[in-house]
CSV table of C-alpha atoms in Angstrom, one decimal:
chain,number,residue,atom,x,y,z
V,10,MET,CA,129.5,113.5,104.5
V,11,GLU,CA,129.6,110.7,107.1
V,12,GLN,CA,129.1,111.6,110.7
V,13,GLU,CA,132.3,109.9,111.8
V,14,LYS,CA,134.3,111.9,109.2
V,15,ILE,CA,132.8,115.3,110.3
V,16,GLY,CA,133.2,114.4,113.9
V,17,SER,CA,136.8,113.4,113.5
V,18,LEU,CA,137.5,116.8,111.8
V,19,ILE,CA,135.8,118.7,114.6
V,20,SER,CA,137.8,116.9,117.2
V,21,GLN,CA,141.1,117.4,115.4
V,22,LEU,CA,140.6,121.1,114.8
V,23,ARG,CA,139.3,121.7,118.4
V,24,LYS,CA,142.4,120.2,119.8
V,25,GLU,CA,144.6,122.2,117.5
V,26,LYS,CA,142.9,125.3,118.7
V,27,HIS,CA,143.6,124.1,122.3
V,28,LEU,CA,139.9,124.3,123.1
V,29,THR,CA,138.0,122.0,125.4
V,30,GLN,CA,134.6,120.7,124.5
V,31,LYS,CA,133.1,123.0,127.1
V,32,GLU,CA,134.9,126.0,125.7
V,33,LEU,CA,133.8,125.2,122.1
V,34,ALA,CA,130.3,124.6,123.3
V,35,ALA,CA,130.2,128.0,125.1
V,36,GLN,CA,131.1,129.7,121.8
V,37,LEU,CA,128.2,128.0,120.0
V,38,ASN,CA,125.7,128.3,122.9
V,39,VAL,CA,125.3,124.5,123.1
V,40,THR,CA,126.2,121.9,125.7
V,41,ASP,CA,129.5,120.1,125.9
V,42,LYS,CA,127.5,116.9,125.6
V,43,ALA,CA,126.4,118.0,122.1
V,44,VAL,CA,130.0,118.6,121.1
V,45,SER,CA,131.0,115.2,122.4
V,46,LYS,CA,128.2,113.6,120.3
V,47,TRP,CA,129.4,115.4,117.2
V,48,GLU,CA,133.0,114.3,117.7
V,49,ARG,CA,132.0,110.7,118.3
V,50,GLY,CA,129.9,110.7,115.2
V,51,LEU,CA,126.6,110.1,117.0
V,52,CYS,CA,124.8,113.0,115.5
V,53,TYR,CA,125.2,115.9,113.1
V,54,PRO,CA,125.5,119.6,114.3
V,55,ASP,CA,122.4,121.6,113.6
V,56,ILE,CA,122.5,123.2,110.2
V,57,SER,CA,122.1,126.7,111.8
V,58,LEU,CA,125.4,126.0,113.6
V,59,LEU,CA,127.5,125.2,110.5
V,60,ALA,CA,128.7,128.7,109.9
V,61,PRO,CA,129.6,129.6,113.5
V,62,LEU,CA,131.2,126.2,114.0
V,63,ALA,CA,133.3,126.6,110.9
V,64,ASP,CA,134.4,130.0,112.1
V,65,ALA,CA,135.3,128.7,115.5
V,66,LEU,CA,137.4,126.0,114.0
V,67,GLY,CA,139.0,128.2,111.3
V,68,ILE,CA,137.7,126.4,108.2
V,69,SER,CA,135.1,127.0,105.6
V,70,VAL,CA,131.6,125.6,105.7
V,71,VAL,CA,132.4,123.5,102.6
V,72,GLU,CA,135.4,121.9,104.4
V,73,LEU,CA,133.2,121.1,107.4
V,74,LEU,CA,130.5,119.6,105.2
V,75,GLN,CA,133.1,117.4,103.4
V,76,GLY,CA,134.8,116.5,106.7
V,77,GLU,CA,138.3,117.3,105.4
V,78,ARG,CA,140.5,120.4,105.1
V,79,GLY,CA,141.8,121.8,101.8
V,80,CYS,CA,138.7,120.9,99.8
V,81,PRO,CA,138.6,122.7,96.4
V,82,ASP,CA,136.2,125.6,96.0
V,83,GLN,CA,132.8,124.6,94.7
V,84,ALA,CA,130.2,126.3,92.7
V,85,PRO,CA,127.4,127.9,94.7
V,86,GLU,CA,125.0,125.2,93.3
V,87,ARG,CA,127.2,122.4,94.6
V,88,ILE,CA,127.5,124.1,98.0
V,89,ALA,CA,123.7,124.4,98.1
V,90,ASP,CA,123.3,120.7,97.2
V,91,SER,CA,125.7,119.7,99.9
V,92,ALA,CA,123.9,121.8,102.4
V,93,MET,CA,120.5,120.2,101.4
V,94,VAL,CA,121.9,116.7,101.7
V,95,TYR,CA,123.4,117.6,105.1
V,96,ALA,CA,120.1,119.0,106.3
V,97,GLU,CA,118.2,115.9,105.2
V,98,LYS,CA,120.7,113.7,107.1
V,99,ALA,CA,120.5,115.8,110.1
V,100,VAL,CA,116.7,115.8,110.1
V,101,GLY,CA,116.7,112.0,109.6
V,102,GLU,CA,119.1,111.6,112.5
V,103,LYS,CA,116.7,113.6,114.8
V,104,ALA,CA,113.8,111.5,113.6
V,105,ARG,CA,115.6,108.3,114.5
V,106,SER,CA,116.5,109.7,117.9
V,107,LEU,CA,112.9,110.6,118.5
V,108,ARG,CA,111.8,107.1,117.4
V,109,ARG,CA,114.3,105.5,119.8
V,110,PHE,CA,113.0,107.7,122.7
V,111,ALA,CA,109.4,106.9,121.8
V,112,ALA,CA,110.1,103.1,121.6
V,113,ALA,CA,111.9,103.2,124.9
V,114,GLY,CA,109.1,105.1,126.6
V,115,PHE,CA,106.5,102.8,125.1
V,116,THR,CA,108.4,99.7,126.4
V,117,ALA,CA,108.8,101.2,129.9
V,118,LEU,CA,105.1,102.2,130.2
V,119,LEU,CA,103.9,98.7,129.1
V,120,LEU,CA,106.4,97.0,131.5
V,121,LEU,CA,105.3,99.3,134.3
V,122,GLY,CA,101.6,98.5,133.5
V,123,GLY,CA,102.3,94.7,133.6
V,124,ILE,CA,104.1,95.0,136.9
V,125,VAL,CA,101.4,97.1,138.5
V,126,CYS,CA,98.7,94.6,137.4
V,127,ALA,CA,100.7,91.6,138.7
V,128,VAL,CA,101.5,93.3,142.0
V,129,CYS,CA,97.9,94.3,142.6
V,130,ASN,CA,96.6,90.8,141.7
V,131,ILE,CA,99.1,89.1,144.0
V,132,ALA,CA,98.4,91.6,146.8
V,133,ILE,CA,94.6,90.9,146.6
V,134,SER,CA,94.5,87.2,145.6
V,135,HIS,CA,98.0,86.0,146.6
V,136,THR,CA,98.4,84.6,143.1
V,137,LEU,CA,98.1,85.6,139.5
V,138,THR,CA,94.5,85.3,138.3
V,139,TRP,CA,93.0,88.2,136.3
V,140,ALA,CA,96.4,89.8,135.8
V,141,TRP,CA,97.1,87.3,133.0
V,142,TYR,CA,94.6,89.1,130.8
V,143,PRO,CA,96.4,92.5,130.7
V,144,ILE,CA,99.8,90.8,130.7
V,145,CYS,CA,99.0,88.9,127.5
V,146,SER,CA,97.5,92.0,126.0
V,147,ILE,CA,100.6,94.0,126.9
V,148,VAL,CA,102.9,91.5,125.3
V,149,LEU,CA,100.9,91.6,122.1
V,150,ALA,CA,100.7,95.4,122.1
V,151,TRP,CA,104.5,95.6,122.5
V,152,CYS,CA,105.2,93.1,119.7
V,153,VAL,CA,102.9,95.1,117.4
V,154,GLY,CA,103.7,98.7,118.5
V,155,TYR,CA,107.4,98.6,119.1
V,156,PRO,CA,108.5,98.0,115.4
V,157,VAL,CA,106.4,100.9,114.3
V,158,LEU,CA,107.7,103.3,116.9
V,159,ARG,CA,111.3,102.1,116.4
V,160,ARG,CA,111.4,102.1,112.6
V,161,GLY,CA,108.5,104.2,111.5
V,162,TRP,CA,107.0,103.2,108.2
V,163,HIS,CA,109.7,100.5,107.7
V,164,GLY,CA,108.4,98.8,110.9
V,165,VAL,CA,104.8,98.5,109.7
V,166,ALA,CA,105.5,95.2,107.9
V,167,TRP,CA,107.2,93.7,111.0
V,168,ALA,CA,104.2,94.8,113.1
V,169,LEU,CA,101.8,93.2,110.7
V,170,PHE,CA,103.9,90.0,110.6
V,171,ALA,CA,104.0,89.9,114.5
V,172,LEU,CA,100.2,90.4,114.6
V,173,SER,CA,99.7,87.7,112.0
V,174,VAL,CA,101.8,85.2,114.0
V,175,LEU,CA,100.5,86.1,117.5
V,176,ILE,CA,96.8,86.9,117.1
V,177,LEU,CA,95.6,83.3,117.0
V,178,PRO,CA,97.8,82.1,120.0
V,179,TYR,CA,96.6,85.2,121.9
V,180,LEU,CA,93.0,84.3,121.3
V,181,TYR,CA,93.7,80.7,122.3
V,182,VAL,CA,95.3,81.9,125.6
V,183,LEU,CA,92.3,84.1,126.3
V,184,GLU,CA,90.0,81.2,125.7
V,185,ARG,CA,91.9,79.0,128.1
V,186,LEU,CA,92.0,81.8,130.7
V,187,CYS,CA,88.4,82.8,130.6
V,188,GLY,CA,86.8,79.5,129.8
V,189,TYR,CA,84.6,80.8,127.0
V,190,ALA,CA,84.7,79.9,123.4
V,191,VAL,CA,86.6,82.8,121.9
V,192,LEU,CA,88.2,81.1,118.9
V,193,PRO,CA,85.0,80.1,116.9
V,194,ILE,CA,84.1,83.8,116.4
V,195,GLY,CA,87.4,85.5,117.1
V,196,ALA,CA,89.6,83.5,114.7
V,197,PRO,CA,87.6,84.2,111.5
V,198,MET,CA,87.2,87.8,112.4
V,199,ALA,CA,90.9,88.1,113.2
V,200,LEU,CA,91.8,86.5,109.8
V,201,LEU,CA,89.5,88.9,108.0
V,202,GLY,CA,91.0,91.9,109.9
V,203,LEU,CA,94.6,90.7,109.0
V,204,GLY,CA,93.7,90.4,105.4
V,205,PHE,CA,92.3,93.9,105.5
V,206,LEU,CA,95.4,95.4,107.2
V,207,TRP,CA,97.8,93.6,104.8
V,208,GLY,CA,95.7,94.9,101.9
V,209,LEU,CA,95.9,98.5,103.2
V,210,PHE,CA,99.7,98.1,103.7
V,211,ALA,CA,100.1,96.8,100.1
V,212,VAL,CA,98.0,99.7,98.7
V,213,TRP,CA,99.9,102.4,100.5
V,214,ARG,CA,103.2,100.7,99.9
V,215,TRP,CA,102.9,100.5,96.2
V,216,ASP,CA,100.5,103.3,95.4
V,217,GLY,CA,101.3,105.9,98.1
V,218,ARG,CA,102.5,108.5,95.7
V,219,ARG,CA,99.0,108.8,94.4
V,220,PRO,CA,97.2,109.3,97.7
V,221,TYR,CA,93.7,109.9,96.3
V,222,ARG,CA,93.8,106.6,94.4
V,223,ALA,CA,95.2,104.9,97.5
V,224,VAL,CA,92.3,106.3,99.5
V,225,GLY,CA,89.9,104.9,96.9
V,226,TRP,CA,91.4,101.4,97.1
V,227,SER,CA,91.2,101.7,100.9
V,228,PHE,CA,87.5,102.5,100.7
V,229,LEU,CA,87.0,99.4,98.5
V,230,LEU,CA,88.9,97.2,100.9
V,231,THR,CA,86.8,98.6,103.8
V,232,ALA,CA,83.6,97.8,101.8
V,233,ALA,CA,84.9,94.3,101.2
V,234,LEU,CA,85.7,93.8,104.9
V,235,ASN,CA,82.2,95.1,105.8
V,236,LEU,CA,80.5,92.6,103.5
V,237,ALA,CA,82.7,89.7,104.5
V,238,ALA,CA,82.4,90.3,108.2
V,239,ASN,CA,78.6,90.5,108.0
V,240,LEU,CA,78.5,87.2,106.0
V,241,VAL,CA,80.8,85.4,108.5
V,242,LEU,CA,78.9,86.7,111.5
V,243,SER,CA,75.5,85.8,110.0
V,244,ARG,CA,76.8,82.2,109.5
V,245,LEU,CA,78.2,81.9,113.0
V,246,LEU,CA,75.4,83.6,114.9
V,247,GLU,CA,72.6,82.5,112.5
V,248,THR,CA,71.3,86.0,112.0
V,249,ALA,CA,70.4,88.0,109.0
V,250,ALA,CA,73.4,88.8,106.8
V,251,PHE,CA,72.6,92.4,106.1
V,252,ASP,CA,70.4,95.2,107.5
V,253,PRO,CA,69.7,98.6,105.9
V,254,TRP,CA,72.5,100.2,107.9
V,255,ASN,CA,75.1,97.7,106.5
V,256,LEU,CA,73.9,98.3,103.0
V,257,MET,CA,74.1,102.1,103.5
V,258,GLU,CA,77.6,101.8,104.8
V,259,THR,CA,78.7,99.7,101.8
V,260,VAL,CA,77.1,102.1,99.3
V,261,ALA,CA,78.7,105.1,101.0
V,262,LEU,CA,82.1,103.4,100.9
V,263,LEU,CA,81.8,102.5,97.2
V,264,ALA,CA,80.7,106.0,96.4
V,265,GLY,CA,83.7,107.4,98.3
V,266,ALA,CA,86.0,105.0,96.3
V,267,VAL,CA,84.5,106.1,93.0
V,268,GLY,CA,84.9,109.8,94.0
V,269,CYS,CA,88.5,109.3,94.9
V,270,PHE,CA,89.3,107.5,91.7
V,271,GLN,CA,87.6,110.2,89.7
V,272,PHE,CA,89.4,113.0,91.5
V,273,ASP,CA,92.7,111.3,91.0
V,274,ARG,CA,92.0,111.0,87.3
V,275,MET,CA,91.1,114.7,87.1
V,276,ARG,CA,94.3,115.7,88.9
V,277,ARG,CA,96.4,113.7,86.5
């Protein structure tokens, strides 16, 4: 059930019926642009339109689903399976279209924000000074956010990879721009944060089918991050490693992890 095959059949039968795309669209209460997209194989007709579309073209729903005329009759179970597969593909196509729209909107908004900052800075100072801060942040945000918006869960790994590659250069640029020592504290904390995010990604990637256990591992990773961050900051700032609040947070996270593991075990 490929889009191109179904689209080719729709186009062929529409022309045999001497119908224009606009006339066929009027019968189905859709736009002629929708019919054009079907025939070009850009998207699937909505599942609610399969029966009326098949009637308008003079074929059965099975023939429409298979993308060819003269298909042998199938058992009701096979027809239901074909309809379910078609519905899944149609929903997936809509999700991909929505992700493309969201990614394009995200890109446009960030680009507009960067341009506005640059124009304001030049209008006031006649050169780029403070605008480099938001511009650098916008570039990093786009490199991290675009893969997720464009590819969904499959883009998370690319987003983490981009963040891993760019975070230290980003901190270095900020240090050069502001003139303060950003890297001595920022770099260790950024590396800890990256390790935490990659750990979360691995947990949900390999254990996502058992969400309670995955949440338990996430609590453990958060507790480890809390301890490691406090130790690093105490070394860098020469302060006490822990205070009562830090210990309470760690104990609460560990208790949450134990509770999730136990609940997962009970459910299984």
